[in-house]
PDB file of C-alpha atoms and ligand atoms in Angstrom:
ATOM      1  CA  UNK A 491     -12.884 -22.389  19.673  1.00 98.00           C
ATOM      2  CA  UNK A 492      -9.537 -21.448  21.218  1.00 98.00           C
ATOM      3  CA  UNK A 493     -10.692 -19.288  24.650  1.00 98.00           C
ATOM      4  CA  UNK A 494      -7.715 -16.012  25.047  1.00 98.00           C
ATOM      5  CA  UNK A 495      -7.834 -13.650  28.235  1.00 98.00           C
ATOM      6  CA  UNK A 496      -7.401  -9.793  26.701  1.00 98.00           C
ATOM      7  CA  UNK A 497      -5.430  -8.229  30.296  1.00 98.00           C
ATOM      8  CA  UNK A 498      -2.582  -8.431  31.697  1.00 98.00           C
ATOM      9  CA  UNK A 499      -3.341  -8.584  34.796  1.00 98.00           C
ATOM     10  CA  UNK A 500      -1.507 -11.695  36.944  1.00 98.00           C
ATOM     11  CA  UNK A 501      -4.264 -12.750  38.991  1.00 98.00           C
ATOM     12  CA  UNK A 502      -7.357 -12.414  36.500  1.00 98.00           C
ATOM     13  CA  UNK A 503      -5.101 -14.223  33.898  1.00 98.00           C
ATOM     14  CA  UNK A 504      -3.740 -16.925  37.343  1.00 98.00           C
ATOM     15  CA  UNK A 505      -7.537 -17.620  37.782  1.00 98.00           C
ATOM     16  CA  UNK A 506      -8.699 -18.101  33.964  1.00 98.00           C
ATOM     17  CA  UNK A 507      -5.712 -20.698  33.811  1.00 98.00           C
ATOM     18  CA  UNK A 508      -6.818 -22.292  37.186  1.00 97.00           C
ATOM     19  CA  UNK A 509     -10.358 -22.202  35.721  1.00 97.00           C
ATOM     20  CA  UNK A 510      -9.206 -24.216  33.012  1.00 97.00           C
ATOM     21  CA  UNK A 511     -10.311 -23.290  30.061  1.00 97.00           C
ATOM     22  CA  UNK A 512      -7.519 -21.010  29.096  1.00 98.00           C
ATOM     23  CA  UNK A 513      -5.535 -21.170  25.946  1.00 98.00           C
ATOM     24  CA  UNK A 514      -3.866 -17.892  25.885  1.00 98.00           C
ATOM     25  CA  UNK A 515      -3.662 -14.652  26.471  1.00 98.00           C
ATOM     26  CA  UNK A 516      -3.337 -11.180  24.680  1.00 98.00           C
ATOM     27  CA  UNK A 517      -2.132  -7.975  25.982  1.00 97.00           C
ATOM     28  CA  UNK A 518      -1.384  -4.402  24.128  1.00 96.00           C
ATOM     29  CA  UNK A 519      -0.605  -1.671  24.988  1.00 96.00           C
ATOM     30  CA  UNK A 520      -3.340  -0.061  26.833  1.00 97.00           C
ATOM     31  CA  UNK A 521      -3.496  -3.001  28.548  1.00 97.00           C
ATOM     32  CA  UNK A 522       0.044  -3.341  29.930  1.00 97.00           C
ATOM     33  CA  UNK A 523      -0.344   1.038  31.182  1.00 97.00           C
ATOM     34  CA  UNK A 524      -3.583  -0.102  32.716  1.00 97.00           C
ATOM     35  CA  UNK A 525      -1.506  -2.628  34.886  1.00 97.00           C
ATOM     36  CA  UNK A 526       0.924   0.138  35.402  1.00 97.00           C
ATOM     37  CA  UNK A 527       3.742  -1.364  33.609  1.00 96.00           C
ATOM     38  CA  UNK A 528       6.187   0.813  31.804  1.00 93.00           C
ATOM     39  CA  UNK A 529       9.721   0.921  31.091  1.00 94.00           C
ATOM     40  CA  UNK A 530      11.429  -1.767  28.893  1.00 92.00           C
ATOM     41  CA  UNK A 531      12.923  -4.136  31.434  1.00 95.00           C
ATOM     42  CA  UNK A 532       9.520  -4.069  33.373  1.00 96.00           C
ATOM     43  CA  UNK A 533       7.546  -4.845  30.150  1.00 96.00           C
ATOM     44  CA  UNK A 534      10.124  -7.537  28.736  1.00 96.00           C
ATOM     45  CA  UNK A 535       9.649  -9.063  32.596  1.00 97.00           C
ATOM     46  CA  UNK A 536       5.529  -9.006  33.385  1.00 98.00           C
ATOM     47  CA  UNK A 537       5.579 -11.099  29.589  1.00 98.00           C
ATOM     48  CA  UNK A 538       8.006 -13.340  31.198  1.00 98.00           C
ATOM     49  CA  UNK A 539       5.501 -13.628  34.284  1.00 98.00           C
ATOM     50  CA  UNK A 540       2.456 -13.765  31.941  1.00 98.00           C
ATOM     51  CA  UNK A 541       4.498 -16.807  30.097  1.00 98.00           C
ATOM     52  CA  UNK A 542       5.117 -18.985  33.508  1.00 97.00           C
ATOM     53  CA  UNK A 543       1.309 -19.072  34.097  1.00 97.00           C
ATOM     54  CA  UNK A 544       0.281 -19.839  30.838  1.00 97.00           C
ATOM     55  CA  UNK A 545       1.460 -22.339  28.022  1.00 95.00           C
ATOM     56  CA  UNK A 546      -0.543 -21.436  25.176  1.00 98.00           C
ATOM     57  CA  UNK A 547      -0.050 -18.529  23.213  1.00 98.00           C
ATOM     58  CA  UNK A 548       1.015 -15.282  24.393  1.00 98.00           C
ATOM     59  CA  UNK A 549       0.393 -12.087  22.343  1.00 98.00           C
ATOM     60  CA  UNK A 550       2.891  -8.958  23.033  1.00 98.00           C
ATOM     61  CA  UNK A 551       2.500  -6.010  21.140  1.00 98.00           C
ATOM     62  CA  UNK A 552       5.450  -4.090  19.380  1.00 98.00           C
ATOM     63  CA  UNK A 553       5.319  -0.481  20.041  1.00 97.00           C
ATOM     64  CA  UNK A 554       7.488   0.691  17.117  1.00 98.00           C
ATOM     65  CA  UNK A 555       6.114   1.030  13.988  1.00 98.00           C
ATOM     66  CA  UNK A 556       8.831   1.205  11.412  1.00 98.00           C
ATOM     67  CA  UNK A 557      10.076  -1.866   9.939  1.00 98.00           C
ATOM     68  CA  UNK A 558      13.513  -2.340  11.303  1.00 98.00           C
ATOM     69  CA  UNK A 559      11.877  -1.073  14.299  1.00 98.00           C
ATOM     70  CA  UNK A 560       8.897  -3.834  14.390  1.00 98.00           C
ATOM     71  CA  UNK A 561      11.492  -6.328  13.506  1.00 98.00           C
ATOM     72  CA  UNK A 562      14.323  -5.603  16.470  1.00 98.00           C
ATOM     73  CA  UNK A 563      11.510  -5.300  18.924  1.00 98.00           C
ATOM     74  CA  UNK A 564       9.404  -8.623  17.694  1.00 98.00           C
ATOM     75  CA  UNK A 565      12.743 -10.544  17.642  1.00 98.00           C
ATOM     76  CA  UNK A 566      13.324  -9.461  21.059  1.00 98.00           C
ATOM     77  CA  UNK A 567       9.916 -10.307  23.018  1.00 98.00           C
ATOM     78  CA  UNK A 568       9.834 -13.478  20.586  1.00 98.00           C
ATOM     79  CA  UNK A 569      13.229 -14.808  22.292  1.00 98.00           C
ATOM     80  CA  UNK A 570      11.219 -13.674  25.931  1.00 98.00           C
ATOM     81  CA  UNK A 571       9.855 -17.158  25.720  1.00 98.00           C
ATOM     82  CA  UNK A 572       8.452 -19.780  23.321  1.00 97.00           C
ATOM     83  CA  UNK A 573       4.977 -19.310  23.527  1.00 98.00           C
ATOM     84  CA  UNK A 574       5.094 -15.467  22.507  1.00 98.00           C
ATOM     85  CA  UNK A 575       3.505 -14.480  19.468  1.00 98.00           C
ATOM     86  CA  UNK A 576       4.547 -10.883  18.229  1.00 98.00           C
ATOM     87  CA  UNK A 577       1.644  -8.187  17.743  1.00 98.00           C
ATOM     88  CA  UNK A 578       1.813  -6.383  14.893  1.00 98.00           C
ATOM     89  CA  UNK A 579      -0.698  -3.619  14.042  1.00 98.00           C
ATOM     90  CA  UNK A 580      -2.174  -3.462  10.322  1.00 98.00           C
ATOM     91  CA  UNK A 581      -0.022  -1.016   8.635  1.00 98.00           C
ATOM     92  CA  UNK A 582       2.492  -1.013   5.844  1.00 98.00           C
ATOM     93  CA  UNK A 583       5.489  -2.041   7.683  1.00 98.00           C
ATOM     94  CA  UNK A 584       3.798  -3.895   9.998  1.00 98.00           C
ATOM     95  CA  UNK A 585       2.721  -6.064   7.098  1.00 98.00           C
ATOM     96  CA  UNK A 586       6.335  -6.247   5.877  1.00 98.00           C
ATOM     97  CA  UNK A 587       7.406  -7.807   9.484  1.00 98.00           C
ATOM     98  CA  UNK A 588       4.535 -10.019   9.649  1.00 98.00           C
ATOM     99  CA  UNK A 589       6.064 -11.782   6.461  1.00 98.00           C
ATOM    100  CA  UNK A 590       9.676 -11.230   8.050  1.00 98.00           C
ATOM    101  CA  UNK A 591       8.307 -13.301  11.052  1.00 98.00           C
ATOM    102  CA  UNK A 592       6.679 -15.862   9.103  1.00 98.00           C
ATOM    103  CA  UNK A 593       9.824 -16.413   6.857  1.00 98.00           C
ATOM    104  CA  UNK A 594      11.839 -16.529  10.411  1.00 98.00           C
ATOM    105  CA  UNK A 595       8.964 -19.163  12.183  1.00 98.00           C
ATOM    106  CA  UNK A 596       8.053 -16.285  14.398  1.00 98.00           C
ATOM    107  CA  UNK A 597       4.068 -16.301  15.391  1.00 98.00           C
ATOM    108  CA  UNK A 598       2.092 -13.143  14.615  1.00 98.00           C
ATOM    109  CA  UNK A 599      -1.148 -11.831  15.900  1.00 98.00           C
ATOM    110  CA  UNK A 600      -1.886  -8.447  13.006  1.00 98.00           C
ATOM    111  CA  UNK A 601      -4.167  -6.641  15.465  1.00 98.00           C
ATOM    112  CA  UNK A 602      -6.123  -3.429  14.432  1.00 98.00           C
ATOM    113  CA  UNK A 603      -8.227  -5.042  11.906  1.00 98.00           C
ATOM    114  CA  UNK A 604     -10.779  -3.593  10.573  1.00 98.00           C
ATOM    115  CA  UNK A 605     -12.258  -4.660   7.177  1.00 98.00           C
ATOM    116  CA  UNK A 606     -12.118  -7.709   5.480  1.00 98.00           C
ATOM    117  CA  UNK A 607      -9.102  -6.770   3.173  1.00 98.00           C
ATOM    118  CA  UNK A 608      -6.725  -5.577   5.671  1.00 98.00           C
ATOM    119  CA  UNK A 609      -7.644  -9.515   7.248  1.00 98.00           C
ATOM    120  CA  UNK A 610      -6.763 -10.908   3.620  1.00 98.00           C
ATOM    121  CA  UNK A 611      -4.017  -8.462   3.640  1.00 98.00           C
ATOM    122  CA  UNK A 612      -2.436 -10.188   6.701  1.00 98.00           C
ATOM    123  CA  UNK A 613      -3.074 -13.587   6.013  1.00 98.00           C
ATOM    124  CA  UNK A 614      -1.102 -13.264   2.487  1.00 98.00           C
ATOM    125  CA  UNK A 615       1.892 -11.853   4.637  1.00 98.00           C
ATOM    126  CA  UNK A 616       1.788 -15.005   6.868  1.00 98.00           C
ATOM    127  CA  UNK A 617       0.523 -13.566  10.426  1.00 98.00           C
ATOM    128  CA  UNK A 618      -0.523 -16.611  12.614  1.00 98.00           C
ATOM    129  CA  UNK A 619      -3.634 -14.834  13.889  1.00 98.00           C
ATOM    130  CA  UNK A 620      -5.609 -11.957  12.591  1.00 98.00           C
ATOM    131  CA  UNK A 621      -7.527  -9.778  15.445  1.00 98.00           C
ATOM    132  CA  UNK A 622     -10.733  -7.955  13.722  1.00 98.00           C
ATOM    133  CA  UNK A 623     -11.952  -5.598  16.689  1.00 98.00           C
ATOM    134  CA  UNK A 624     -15.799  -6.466  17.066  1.00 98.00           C
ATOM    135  CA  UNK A 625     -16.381  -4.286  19.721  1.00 98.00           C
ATOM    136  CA  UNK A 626     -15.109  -1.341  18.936  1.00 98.00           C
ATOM    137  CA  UNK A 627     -16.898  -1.533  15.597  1.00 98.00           C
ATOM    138  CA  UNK A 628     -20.322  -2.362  17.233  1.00 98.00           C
ATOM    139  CA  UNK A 629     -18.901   0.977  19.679  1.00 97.00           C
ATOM    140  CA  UNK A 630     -19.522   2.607  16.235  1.00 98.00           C
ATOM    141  CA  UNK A 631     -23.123   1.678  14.973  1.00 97.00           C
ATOM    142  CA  UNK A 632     -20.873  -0.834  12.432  1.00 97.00           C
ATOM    143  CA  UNK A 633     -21.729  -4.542  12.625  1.00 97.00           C
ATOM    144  CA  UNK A 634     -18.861  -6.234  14.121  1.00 98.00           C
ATOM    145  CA  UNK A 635     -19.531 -10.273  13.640  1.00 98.00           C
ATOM    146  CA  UNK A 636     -20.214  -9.269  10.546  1.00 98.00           C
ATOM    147  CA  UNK A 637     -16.587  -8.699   9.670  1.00 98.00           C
ATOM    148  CA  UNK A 638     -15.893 -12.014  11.585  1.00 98.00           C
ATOM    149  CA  UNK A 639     -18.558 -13.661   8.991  1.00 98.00           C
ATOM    150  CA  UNK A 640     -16.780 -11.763   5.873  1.00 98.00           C
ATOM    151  CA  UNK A 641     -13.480 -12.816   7.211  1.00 98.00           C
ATOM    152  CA  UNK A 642     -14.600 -16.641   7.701  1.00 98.00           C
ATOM    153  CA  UNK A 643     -16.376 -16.527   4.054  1.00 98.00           C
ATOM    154  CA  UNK A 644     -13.102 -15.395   2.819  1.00 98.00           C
ATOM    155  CA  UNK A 645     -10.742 -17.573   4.773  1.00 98.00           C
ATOM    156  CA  UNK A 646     -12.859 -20.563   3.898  1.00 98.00           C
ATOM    157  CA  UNK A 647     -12.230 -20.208   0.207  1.00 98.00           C
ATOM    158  CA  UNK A 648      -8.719 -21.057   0.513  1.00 96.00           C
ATOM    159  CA  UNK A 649      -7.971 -24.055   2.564  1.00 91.00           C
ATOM    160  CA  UNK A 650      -4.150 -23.786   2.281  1.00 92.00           C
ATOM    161  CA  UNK A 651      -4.360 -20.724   4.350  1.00 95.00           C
ATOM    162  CA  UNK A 652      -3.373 -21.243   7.956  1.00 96.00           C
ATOM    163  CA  UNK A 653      -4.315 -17.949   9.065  1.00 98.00           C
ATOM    164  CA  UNK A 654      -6.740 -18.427  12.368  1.00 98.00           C
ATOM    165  CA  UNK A 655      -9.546 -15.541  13.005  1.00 98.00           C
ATOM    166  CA  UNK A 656      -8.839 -13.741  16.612  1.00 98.00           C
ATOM    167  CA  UNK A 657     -12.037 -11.755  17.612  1.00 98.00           C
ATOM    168  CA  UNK A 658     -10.896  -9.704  19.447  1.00 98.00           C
ATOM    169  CA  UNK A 659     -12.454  -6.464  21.583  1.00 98.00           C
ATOM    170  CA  UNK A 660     -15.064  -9.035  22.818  1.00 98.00           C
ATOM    171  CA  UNK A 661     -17.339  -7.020  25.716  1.00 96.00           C
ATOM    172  CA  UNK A 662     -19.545  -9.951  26.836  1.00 97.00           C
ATOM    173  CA  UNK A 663     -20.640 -13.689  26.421  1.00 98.00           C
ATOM    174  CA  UNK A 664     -23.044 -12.669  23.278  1.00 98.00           C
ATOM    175  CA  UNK A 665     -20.004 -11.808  20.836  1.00 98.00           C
ATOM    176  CA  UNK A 666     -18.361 -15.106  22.562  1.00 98.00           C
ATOM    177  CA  UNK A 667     -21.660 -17.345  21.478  1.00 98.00           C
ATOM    178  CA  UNK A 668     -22.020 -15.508  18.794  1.00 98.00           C
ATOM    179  CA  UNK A 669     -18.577 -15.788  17.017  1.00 98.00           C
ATOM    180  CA  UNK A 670     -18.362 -19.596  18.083  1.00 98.00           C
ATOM    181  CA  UNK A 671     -21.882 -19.644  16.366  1.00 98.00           C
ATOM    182  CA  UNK A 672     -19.881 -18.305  12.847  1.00 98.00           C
ATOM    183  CA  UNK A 673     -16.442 -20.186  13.321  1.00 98.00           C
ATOM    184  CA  UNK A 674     -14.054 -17.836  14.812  1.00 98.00           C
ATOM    185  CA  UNK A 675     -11.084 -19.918  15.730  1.00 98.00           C
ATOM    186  CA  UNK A 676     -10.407 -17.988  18.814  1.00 98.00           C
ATOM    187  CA  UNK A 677     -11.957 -14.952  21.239  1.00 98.00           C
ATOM    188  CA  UNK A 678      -9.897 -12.914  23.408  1.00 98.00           C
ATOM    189  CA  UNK A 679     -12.277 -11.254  26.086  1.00 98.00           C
ATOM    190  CA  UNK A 680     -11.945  -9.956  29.727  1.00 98.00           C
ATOM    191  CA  UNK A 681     -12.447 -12.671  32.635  1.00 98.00           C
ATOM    192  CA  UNK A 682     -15.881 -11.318  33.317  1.00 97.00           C
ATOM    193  CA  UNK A 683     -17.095 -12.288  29.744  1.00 97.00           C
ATOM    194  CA  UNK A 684     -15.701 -15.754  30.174  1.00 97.00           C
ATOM    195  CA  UNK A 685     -17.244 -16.378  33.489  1.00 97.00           C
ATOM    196  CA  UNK A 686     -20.415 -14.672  32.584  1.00 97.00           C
ATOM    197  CA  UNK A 687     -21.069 -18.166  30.233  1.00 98.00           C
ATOM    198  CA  UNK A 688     -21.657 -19.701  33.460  1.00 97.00           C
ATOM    199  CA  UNK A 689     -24.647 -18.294  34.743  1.00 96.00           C
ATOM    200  CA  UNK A 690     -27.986 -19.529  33.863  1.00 97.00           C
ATOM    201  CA  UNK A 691     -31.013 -18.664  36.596  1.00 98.00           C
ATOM    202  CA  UNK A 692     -32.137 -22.313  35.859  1.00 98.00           C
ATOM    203  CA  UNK A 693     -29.000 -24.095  36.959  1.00 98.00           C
ATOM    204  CA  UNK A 694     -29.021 -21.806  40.176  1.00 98.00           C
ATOM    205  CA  UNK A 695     -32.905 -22.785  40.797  1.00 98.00           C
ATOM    206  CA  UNK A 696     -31.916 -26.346  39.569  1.00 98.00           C
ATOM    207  CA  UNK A 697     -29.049 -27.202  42.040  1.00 98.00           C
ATOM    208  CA  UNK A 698     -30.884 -25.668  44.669  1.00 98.00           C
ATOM    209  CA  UNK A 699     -33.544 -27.749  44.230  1.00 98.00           C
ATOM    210  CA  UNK A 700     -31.008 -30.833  43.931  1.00 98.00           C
ATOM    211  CA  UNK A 701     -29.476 -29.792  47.540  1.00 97.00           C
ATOM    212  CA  UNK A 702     -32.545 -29.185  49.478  1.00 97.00           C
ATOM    213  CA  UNK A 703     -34.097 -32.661  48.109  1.00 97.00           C
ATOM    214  CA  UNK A 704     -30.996 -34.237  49.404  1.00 97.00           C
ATOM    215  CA  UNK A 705     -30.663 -33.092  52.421  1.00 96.00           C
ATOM    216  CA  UNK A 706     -34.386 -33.641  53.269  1.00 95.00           C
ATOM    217  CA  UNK A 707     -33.768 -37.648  52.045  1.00 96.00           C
ATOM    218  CA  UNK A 708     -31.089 -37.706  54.541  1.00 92.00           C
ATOM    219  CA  UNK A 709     -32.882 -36.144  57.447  1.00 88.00           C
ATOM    220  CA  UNK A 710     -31.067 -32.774  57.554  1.00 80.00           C
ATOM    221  CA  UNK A 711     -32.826 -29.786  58.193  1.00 69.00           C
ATOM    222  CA  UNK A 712     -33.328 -27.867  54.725  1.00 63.00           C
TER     223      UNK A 712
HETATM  224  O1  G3P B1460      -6.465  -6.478  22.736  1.00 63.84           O
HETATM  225  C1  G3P B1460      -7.190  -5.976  21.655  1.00 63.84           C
HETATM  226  C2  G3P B1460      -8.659  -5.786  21.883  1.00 63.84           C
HETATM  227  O2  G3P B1460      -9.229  -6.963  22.398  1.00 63.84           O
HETATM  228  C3  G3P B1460      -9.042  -4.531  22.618  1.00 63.84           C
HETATM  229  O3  G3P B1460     -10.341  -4.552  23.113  1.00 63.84           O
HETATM  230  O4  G3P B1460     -12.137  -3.642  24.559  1.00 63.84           O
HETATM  231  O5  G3P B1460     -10.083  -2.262  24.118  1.00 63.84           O
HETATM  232  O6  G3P B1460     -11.758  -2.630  22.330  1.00 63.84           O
HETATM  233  P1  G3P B1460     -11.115  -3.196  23.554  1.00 63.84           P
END
């Protein structure tokens, strides 16, 4: 399972890469106004920041939402740098683009998903990844990695299909464990969730243990 950081903040995304276990990163729009980021130029130039930390797979969301509008502005932050991957959200043109893209060799991430049909939806137009939201469903008494099992069920039955499962809207290392446990290709979650699958209250005991028998073999005071 590919492991994505869902900010776009510099130093949270610096020390998932230095952490090593990074292999992308997503951003949208929310995201990018949380950082305080606005303004074209700006916007074009934090992806361009986000891109010299990372190698893998950068997602940067269109803002437009008409086709020749999704298509100028995906072209655009896809010639940013070669590891950007154009996010598209799950509507009519943005389906159109996605298969624009894919005819062009342009990576796609269709984010807003949903339901299992608006997954299949994407994956017929070509999008690289498709991003169903589990937590945001879960937010609404809906089962969330269920989707990501429907989607998997689905995906499964058609081995041609390149399309990877992004589960996205991850809020903690359960949904991480969880959609590993079903086969989602990749999670995109905050740093916290991705450092939260170190802890264990065992290994803490454990390595305390270790230290204090070691020192008292060497003669050190415990
Ligand atoms: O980037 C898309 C998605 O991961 C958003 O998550 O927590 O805002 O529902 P969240």
């Amino acid at each position: 399972m590919k492991f994505f950081i869902d900010t776009a903040n510099l130093d949270q995304i610096r020390e998932a890469h230095d952490f090593g276990v990074l292999d992308g990163v997503t951003t949208n729009p929310s995201l990018m106004a949380k950082e305080g980021i606005s303004g074209q130029t700006n916007i074009q130039q934090h992806y361009v920041d986000i891109c010299n930390i990372v190698d893998g797979d950068v997602s940067a969301e269109v803002i437009a939402t008409d086709f020749d509008g999704i298509v100028h502005e995906g072209e655009r932050l896809a010639g940013l740098a070669p590891n950007i991957v154009v996010k598209v959200p799950m509507i009519k043109d943005g389906v159109k683009a996605l298969k624009h893209f894919s005819d062009k060799g342009i990576k796609t991430n269709c984010t807003l998903i949903f339901s299992a049909g608006q997954a299949l939806l994407a994956a017929k137009a070509g999008a690289t990844y498709v991003s169903p939201f589990i937590g945001r469903l879960d937010d609404i008494s809906t089962d969330g990695l269920s989707l990501i099992s429907e989607i998997r069920t689905i995906f499964d039955n058609y081995k041609g299909l390149k399309t990877e499962i992004l589960a996205a809207s991850i809020r903690h290392t359960m949904h991480i464990i969880d959609c590993a446990k079903i086969g989602a290709d990749v999670m995109t979650g905050p740093l916290a969730s991705i450092t939260g699958l170190l802890k264990h209250p065992l290994t803490d005991i454990g390595l305390k243990q270790f230290l204090a028998d070691h020192a008292k073999a060497s003669g050190q005071p415990v």
